Amino acid sequence: SKFKDGLAKTRSVFTDRVAELFTRRQKIDEAFYEELEEILIGADVGVNTVMELMDDLRAEVKKRKIEQPSQLQPILSEKLMNMLRGGGEDAGLRTNSSGITVILFVGVNGVGKTTTIGKLAWRFKQQGKSVLLAAGDTFRAGAIEQLQVWGERVGVDVIRQEAGSDPAAVMYDAAQEAKRRNVDVLLCDTAGRLQNKVNLMEELAKIHRVIQREIPGAPHETLLVLDAATGQNALQQAKLFGEKTGVTGLVLTKLDGTAKGGIVIAIRNEMALPVKFVGLGEQMDDLQEFDAEQFVHALFA
Ligand code: GDP
C-alpha cells in the first residue's frame, strides 16, 4: 500500500529494529526495556510520549504476566493505535453540506503548505467538486506564483493580489468570488514567516475574522501543516500555532522521505488535535487521509 511504501524509511529504523529486538531478546528485563526505549526515541516518538508508552507497557506486562518479548508486539501496536486515535475515532474532514466549505492552511514556510493545498484541490476535483484557491501568503516572494502553478496544474482558479498586499483583503475577495460562483470548496493559503511571530498571529486572526464574517460557519477547518522530517521541530511548531490560531487539525507532510515517522505519534499524543492527512510524496495523488489503524498496520504488518 501507499502508506507502507511511504513509511519505508521509518520502517527501516523503527519497525525493523523493534522486530529484531523482540526476536533477539528472550526475556523482558531492564536491558530489554532500555533498548526498546532507545529505538522509540530514535524514531522521534518523543521523550514524553515514550515515557508514557513504557509505563503502559510495563503495567501491561505485569498485569498479563507476559514473559516473552514477542508477546509484546500486539500490545505495542494496540497502545500506538490508541495514542494515534487520541481516545476518539479518526476524524474525517469537516465539510459544509449546504454551502461553501472553507479550509484555512497555516504553518511555517517550506513545510509543504502550497503542495498540500494543490493536492487537496485535486482530490476535491476528483470528487466532482468545484474549487477556488486564495493566495493569502502575500509576504513571501514567490508564494503567489507557486500557488498559481498548482492552480494551473490542477485546473482551478486562484484569487490573488500583488505581493505585499493585505492578506485579509485577498480573503475578502476570495470569499466574494466563492459566493458569486457558488463553489463547493475554498482553500486558503496563509503566510508562514517566523520572523515577527506576533504580527503573523495577528494576521491569521484577522484572516479568520474576515472569513467568519463573509461566510457564516467558516472556516470549517484550520489545518496546521507540519513537516514530519523536521522531527521534534514539528512538535514545537504544533505547540506554537496550535495554541494561537484556532487550529482544528493537522497535516503531516514528507513522511516518505524521513525515518522520523514516529513524530506522528508524539504530535498526536501531545496535542489534542487530530491528524487529518499525511503527505507521502510530491505528486498530486500523494496525499493520504490519515487512518490510525492503517498507519500502525503499515508500520508493523
Ligand atoms: P510551503 O512553503 O509550505 O508552501 O511549502 P511547499 O508546498 O512549497 O513545499 C516545499 C517542498 O516540499 C517542495 O519541494 C515540495 O515538493 C515538497 N513537499 C511537500 N509535501 C511533500 C511530501 O509529502 N513529500 C515530499 N517528499 N515532499 C513534499
Short mmCIF file of C-alpha atoms and ligand atoms in Angstrom, two decimals:
data_model
loop_
_atom_site.label_atom_id
_atom_site.label_comp_id
_atom_site.label_asym_id
_atom_site.label_seq_id
_atom_site.Cartn_x
_atom_site.Cartn_y
_atom_site.Cartn_z
CA SER A 1 0.00 0.00 0.00
CA LYS A 2 0.93 3.63 -0.36
CA PHE A 3 1.22 4.05 3.39
CA LYS A 4 3.61 1.15 3.57
CA ASP A 5 5.83 2.47 0.77
CA GLY A 6 5.73 5.96 2.24
CA LEU A 7 6.80 4.69 5.62
CA ALA A 8 9.71 2.64 4.23
CA LYS A 9 12.38 4.74 5.92
CA THR A 10 10.59 4.78 9.24
CA ARG A 11 10.12 1.04 8.99
CA SER A 12 13.84 0.56 8.50
CA VAL A 13 14.85 2.35 11.70
CA PHE A 14 11.80 1.72 13.81
CA THR A 15 9.88 -1.39 12.82
CA ASP A 16 12.85 -3.48 11.76
CA ARG A 17 14.72 -2.67 14.94
CA VAL A 18 11.70 -3.41 17.12
CA ALA A 19 11.20 -6.73 15.33
CA GLU A 20 14.88 -7.58 15.71
CA LEU A 21 14.80 -6.72 19.40
CA PHE A 22 11.67 -8.76 20.02
CA THR A 23 13.19 -11.85 18.44
CA ARG A 24 16.75 -11.48 19.76
CA ARG A 25 15.85 -10.96 23.40
CA GLN A 26 14.47 -13.94 25.23
CA LYS A 27 13.15 -12.20 28.27
CA ILE A 28 11.65 -8.92 29.34
CA ASP A 29 14.11 -7.30 31.69
CA GLU A 30 15.57 -3.84 32.27
CA ALA A 31 18.03 -4.22 29.40
CA PHE A 32 15.13 -5.05 27.09
CA TYR A 33 13.11 -2.03 28.18
CA GLU A 34 16.11 0.25 27.78
CA GLU A 35 16.73 -0.94 24.27
CA LEU A 36 13.09 -0.52 23.29
CA GLU A 37 13.08 2.98 24.74
CA GLU A 38 16.14 3.87 22.70
CA ILE A 39 14.54 2.65 19.48
CA LEU A 40 11.37 4.65 20.12
CA ILE A 41 13.29 7.82 20.90
CA GLY A 42 15.44 7.25 17.82
CA ALA A 43 12.28 7.18 15.70
CA ASP A 44 11.27 10.58 17.10
CA VAL A 45 8.35 9.33 19.14
CA GLY A 46 9.45 11.97 21.65
CA VAL A 47 10.62 11.61 25.24
CA ASN A 48 7.30 12.37 26.94
CA THR A 49 5.35 10.01 24.75
CA VAL A 50 7.99 7.29 25.04
CA MET A 51 7.89 7.52 28.86
CA GLU A 52 4.12 7.22 28.80
CA LEU A 53 4.31 4.27 26.45
CA MET A 54 6.96 2.50 28.52
CA ASP A 55 4.91 2.91 31.70
CA ASP A 56 1.90 1.48 29.91
CA LEU A 57 3.87 -1.47 28.59
CA ARG A 58 5.39 -2.27 31.98
CA ALA A 59 1.96 -2.20 33.58
CA GLU A 60 0.57 -4.46 30.89
CA VAL A 61 3.45 -6.92 31.22
CA LYS A 62 2.78 -7.15 34.94
CA LYS A 63 -0.96 -7.44 34.61
CA ARG A 64 -0.92 -10.09 31.92
CA LYS A 65 2.16 -11.83 33.32
CA ILE A 66 3.92 -11.65 29.96
CA GLU A 67 7.37 -13.18 29.78
CA GLN A 68 8.34 -13.25 26.11
CA PRO A 69 9.20 -10.07 24.20
CA SER A 70 7.37 -11.44 21.16
CA GLN A 71 4.11 -11.37 23.13
CA LEU A 72 4.56 -7.63 23.48
CA GLN A 73 4.23 -6.89 19.75
CA PRO A 74 0.41 -6.82 19.58
CA ILE A 75 0.28 -4.83 22.81
CA LEU A 76 2.71 -2.23 21.46
CA SER A 77 0.64 -1.95 18.27
CA GLU A 78 -2.53 -1.50 20.28
CA LYS A 79 -1.00 1.19 22.50
CA LEU A 80 0.30 3.09 19.49
CA MET A 81 -3.07 2.87 17.81
CA ASN A 82 -4.80 4.26 20.88
CA MET A 83 -2.34 7.12 21.06
CA LEU A 84 -2.83 7.90 17.38
CA ARG A 85 -6.57 7.97 17.86
CA GLY A 86 -6.23 10.29 20.81
CA GLY A 87 -9.03 8.48 22.58
CA GLY A 88 -11.53 9.15 19.80
CA GLU A 89 -12.09 7.73 16.37
CA ASP A 90 -10.32 9.06 13.30
CA ALA A 91 -11.94 12.35 12.46
CA GLY A 92 -12.55 12.97 8.76
CA LEU A 93 -12.52 16.41 7.26
CA ARG A 94 -15.31 18.67 8.48
CA THR A 95 -17.23 19.99 5.50
CA ASN A 96 -20.25 22.19 4.93
CA SER A 97 -23.02 20.09 3.42
CA SER A 98 -25.17 23.08 2.50
CA GLY A 99 -22.73 25.62 1.15
CA ILE A 100 -19.11 26.58 0.70
CA THR A 101 -16.56 24.63 2.70
CA VAL A 102 -13.67 26.87 3.70
CA ILE A 103 -10.35 25.39 4.75
CA LEU A 104 -7.56 27.57 6.03
CA PHE A 105 -3.95 26.35 5.93
CA VAL A 106 -1.37 27.61 8.39
CA GLY A 107 2.23 26.65 9.02
CA VAL A 108 5.83 27.68 8.64
CA ASN A 109 7.39 28.29 5.19
CA GLY A 110 8.72 25.22 3.48
CA VAL A 111 6.64 22.63 5.32
CA GLY A 112 4.58 21.84 2.22
CA LYS A 113 1.56 24.06 2.64
CA THR A 114 1.22 25.01 -1.02
CA THR A 115 1.77 21.45 -2.15
CA THR A 116 -0.87 20.19 0.29
CA ILE A 117 -3.37 22.78 -0.96
CA GLY A 118 -2.66 21.68 -4.54
CA LYS A 119 -3.07 18.01 -3.67
CA LEU A 120 -6.30 18.65 -1.78
CA ALA A 121 -7.67 20.81 -4.61
CA TRP A 122 -7.01 17.91 -6.97
CA ARG A 123 -8.68 15.50 -4.58
CA PHE A 124 -11.83 17.60 -4.35
CA LYS A 125 -11.90 17.99 -8.14
CA GLN A 126 -11.66 14.21 -8.48
CA GLN A 127 -14.75 14.06 -6.28
CA GLY A 128 -16.54 16.35 -8.74
CA LYS A 129 -16.39 19.43 -6.53
CA SER A 130 -15.69 22.97 -7.69
CA VAL A 131 -12.68 24.52 -6.01
CA LEU A 132 -11.22 28.01 -5.63
CA LEU A 133 -7.84 28.89 -4.12
CA ALA A 134 -6.92 32.04 -2.20
CA ALA A 135 -3.31 33.25 -2.31
CA GLY A 136 -3.11 34.56 1.23
CA ASP A 137 0.66 34.42 1.57
CA THR A 138 1.36 37.87 0.21
CA PHE A 139 4.54 38.13 2.26
CA ARG A 140 6.92 35.58 0.78
CA ALA A 141 8.22 36.34 -2.68
CA GLY A 142 7.10 33.54 -4.95
CA ALA A 143 4.32 32.13 -2.80
CA ILE A 144 1.58 33.56 -5.02
CA GLU A 145 3.26 32.28 -8.19
CA GLN A 146 3.74 28.88 -6.65
CA LEU A 147 0.08 28.58 -5.76
CA GLN A 148 -0.78 29.75 -9.28
CA VAL A 149 1.36 26.94 -10.70
CA TRP A 150 -0.56 24.41 -8.63
CA GLY A 151 -3.85 26.02 -9.65
CA GLU A 152 -2.94 25.57 -13.31
CA ARG A 153 -1.72 22.04 -12.80
CA VAL A 154 -4.94 21.02 -11.11
CA GLY A 155 -7.21 23.27 -13.17
CA VAL A 156 -8.64 25.56 -10.51
CA ASP A 157 -8.60 29.36 -10.30
CA VAL A 158 -6.56 31.32 -7.82
CA ILE A 159 -7.75 34.58 -6.28
CA ARG A 160 -4.72 36.78 -5.82
CA GLN A 161 -3.47 40.30 -5.38
CA GLU A 162 0.05 41.54 -5.77
CA ALA A 163 2.80 40.68 -3.30
CA GLY A 164 2.79 42.85 -0.22
CA SER A 165 -0.96 43.46 -0.21
CA ASP A 166 -3.15 42.85 2.83
CA PRO A 167 -3.87 39.10 3.11
CA ALA A 168 -7.23 39.83 4.76
CA ALA A 169 -8.20 41.77 1.62
CA VAL A 170 -7.29 38.76 -0.51
CA MET A 171 -9.51 36.61 1.71
CA TYR A 172 -12.34 39.09 1.38
CA ASP A 173 -12.03 38.96 -2.43
CA ALA A 174 -11.82 35.19 -2.38
CA ALA A 175 -14.92 34.87 -0.19
CA GLN A 176 -16.89 37.19 -2.51
CA GLU A 177 -15.79 35.25 -5.56
CA ALA A 178 -16.52 31.91 -3.90
CA LYS A 179 -20.07 33.09 -3.13
CA ARG A 180 -20.58 34.60 -6.60
CA ARG A 181 -19.52 31.34 -8.25
CA ASN A 182 -21.12 29.25 -5.55
CA VAL A 183 -18.11 26.92 -5.39
CA ASP A 184 -18.05 23.88 -3.15
CA VAL A 185 -14.63 24.44 -1.63
CA LEU A 186 -12.40 27.43 -0.91
CA LEU A 187 -8.83 26.58 0.10
CA CYS A 188 -6.86 29.45 1.64
CA ASP A 189 -3.10 29.75 1.84
CA THR A 190 -1.58 31.98 4.52
CA ALA A 191 1.87 33.34 5.31
CA GLY A 192 4.35 31.21 7.22
CA ARG A 193 7.14 33.58 8.09
CA LEU A 194 8.52 33.00 11.55
CA GLN A 195 10.34 36.29 11.95
CA ASN A 196 7.85 38.63 13.56
CA LYS A 197 5.68 35.93 15.07
CA VAL A 198 3.35 38.35 16.84
CA ASN A 199 2.45 40.04 13.60
CA LEU A 200 1.84 36.73 11.90
CA MET A 201 -0.53 35.60 14.64
CA GLU A 202 -2.44 38.88 14.36
CA GLU A 203 -2.57 38.49 10.60
CA LEU A 204 -4.00 34.99 10.94
CA ALA A 205 -6.57 36.17 13.46
CA LYS A 206 -7.67 38.93 11.09
CA ILE A 207 -7.98 36.46 8.21
CA HIS A 208 -10.13 34.28 10.47
CA ARG A 209 -12.42 37.18 11.28
CA VAL A 210 -12.87 38.18 7.63
CA ILE A 211 -13.69 34.64 6.58
CA GLN A 212 -16.08 34.17 9.51
CA ARG A 213 -17.89 37.36 8.65
CA GLU A 214 -18.17 36.71 4.92
CA ILE A 215 -19.09 33.04 5.09
CA PRO A 216 -21.03 32.08 8.23
CA GLY A 217 -19.73 28.91 9.84
CA ALA A 218 -16.36 29.24 8.11
CA PRO A 219 -13.58 28.29 8.32
CA HIS A 220 -14.73 24.70 8.64
CA GLU A 221 -11.19 23.55 9.24
CA THR A 222 -7.95 25.31 10.04
CA LEU A 223 -5.26 22.83 9.18
CA LEU A 224 -1.75 23.20 10.52
CA VAL A 225 0.77 21.78 8.07
CA LEU A 226 3.90 20.26 9.61
CA ASP A 227 6.99 18.74 8.02
CA ALA A 228 7.47 15.31 9.61
CA ALA A 229 11.10 15.28 8.50
CA THR A 230 11.86 18.04 10.99
CA GLY A 231 11.02 15.70 13.84
CA GLN A 232 10.84 17.44 17.19
CA ASN A 233 10.76 20.85 15.47
CA ALA A 234 7.37 19.93 14.06
CA LEU A 235 6.14 19.33 17.60
CA GLN A 236 7.41 22.78 18.63
CA GLN A 237 5.55 24.35 15.71
CA ALA A 238 2.41 22.47 16.62
CA LYS A 239 2.59 23.98 20.09
CA LEU A 240 3.25 27.48 18.75
CA PHE A 241 0.46 27.52 16.17
CA GLY A 242 -1.95 25.20 17.90
CA GLU A 243 -2.45 27.50 20.83
CA LYS A 244 -2.97 30.71 18.93
CA THR A 245 -4.58 30.18 15.59
CA GLY A 246 -7.67 28.09 16.14
CA VAL A 247 -6.15 25.01 14.56
CA THR A 248 -8.64 22.15 14.20
CA GLY A 249 -6.44 19.51 12.60
CA LEU A 250 -3.00 18.58 11.35
CA VAL A 251 -1.40 17.60 8.08
CA LEU A 252 1.96 15.84 8.35
CA THR A 253 3.98 16.11 5.15
CA LYS A 254 7.10 14.42 3.81
CA LEU A 255 6.63 11.18 5.70
CA ASP A 256 8.01 9.44 2.61
CA GLY A 257 11.45 10.97 2.92
CA THR A 258 12.02 10.53 6.61
CA ALA A 259 12.83 7.94 9.23
CA LYS A 260 11.15 10.18 11.79
CA GLY A 261 7.65 8.83 11.24
CA GLY A 262 7.34 8.34 14.99
CA ILE A 263 6.77 12.08 15.22
CA VAL A 264 3.17 11.45 14.15
CA ILE A 265 2.67 9.53 17.38
CA ALA A 266 4.35 12.22 19.50
CA ILE A 267 2.35 15.07 17.98
CA ARG A 268 -0.95 13.21 18.17
CA ASN A 269 -0.29 12.24 21.75
CA GLU A 270 0.89 15.62 22.99
CA MET A 271 -1.51 17.86 21.10
CA ALA A 272 -5.23 17.32 21.39
CA LEU A 273 -5.52 17.64 17.61
CA PRO A 274 -6.46 15.00 15.05
CA VAL A 275 -4.16 14.22 12.15
CA LYS A 276 -6.33 14.65 9.05
CA PHE A 277 -3.89 13.93 6.23
CA VAL A 278 -0.36 12.78 5.65
CA GLY A 279 1.85 13.69 2.69
CA LEU A 280 3.66 10.78 1.11
CA GLY A 281 5.34 12.43 -1.87
CA GLU A 282 5.41 15.43 -4.19
CA GLN A 283 2.77 14.35 -6.70
CA MET A 284 -0.90 15.32 -6.79
CA ASP A 285 -2.10 11.97 -5.52
CA ASP A 286 0.46 11.69 -2.73
CA LEU A 287 -1.90 12.84 -0.01
CA GLN A 288 -3.49 10.20 2.16
CA GLU A 289 -6.34 10.54 4.60
CA PHE A 290 -4.97 9.61 7.99
CA ASP A 291 -6.15 6.37 9.50
CA ALA A 292 -4.57 5.21 12.76
CA GLU A 293 -5.20 1.56 12.10
CA GLN A 294 -3.76 1.71 8.59
CA PHE A 295 -0.79 3.64 9.87
CA VAL A 296 0.08 1.11 12.57
CA HIS A 297 -0.63 -1.73 10.16
CA ALA A 298 1.73 -0.18 7.62
CA LEU A 299 4.38 0.04 10.30
CA PHE A 300 4.13 -3.46 11.63
CA ALA A 301 2.43 -5.71 9.09
P1 GDP B 1 5.30 25.81 1.64
O1 GDP B 1 6.40 26.82 1.71
O2 GDP B 1 4.86 25.38 2.99
O3 GDP B 1 4.17 26.22 0.78
O4 GDP B 1 5.98 24.50 1.01
P2 GDP B 1 5.86 23.87 -0.43
O5 GDP B 1 4.49 23.39 -0.69
O6 GDP B 1 6.45 24.79 -1.43
O7 GDP B 1 6.78 22.58 -0.29
C1 GDP B 1 8.17 22.65 -0.02
C2 GDP B 1 8.87 21.45 -0.69
O8 GDP B 1 8.44 20.25 -0.06
C3 GDP B 1 8.56 21.29 -2.16
O9 GDP B 1 9.72 20.93 -2.84
C4 GDP B 1 7.52 20.16 -2.18
O10 GDP B 1 7.56 19.44 -3.40
C5 GDP B 1 7.98 19.32 -1.02
N1 GDP B 1 6.89 18.50 -0.43
C6 GDP B 1 5.69 18.91 0.04
N2 GDP B 1 4.98 17.89 0.54
C7 GDP B 1 5.75 16.77 0.39
C8 GDP B 1 5.58 15.38 0.74
O11 GDP B 1 4.58 14.93 1.31
N3 GDP B 1 6.62 14.56 0.43
C9 GDP B 1 7.75 15.00 -0.18
N4 GDP B 1 8.73 14.12 -0.44
N5 GDP B 1 7.94 16.30 -0.50
C10 GDP B 1 6.96 17.18 -0.23
#
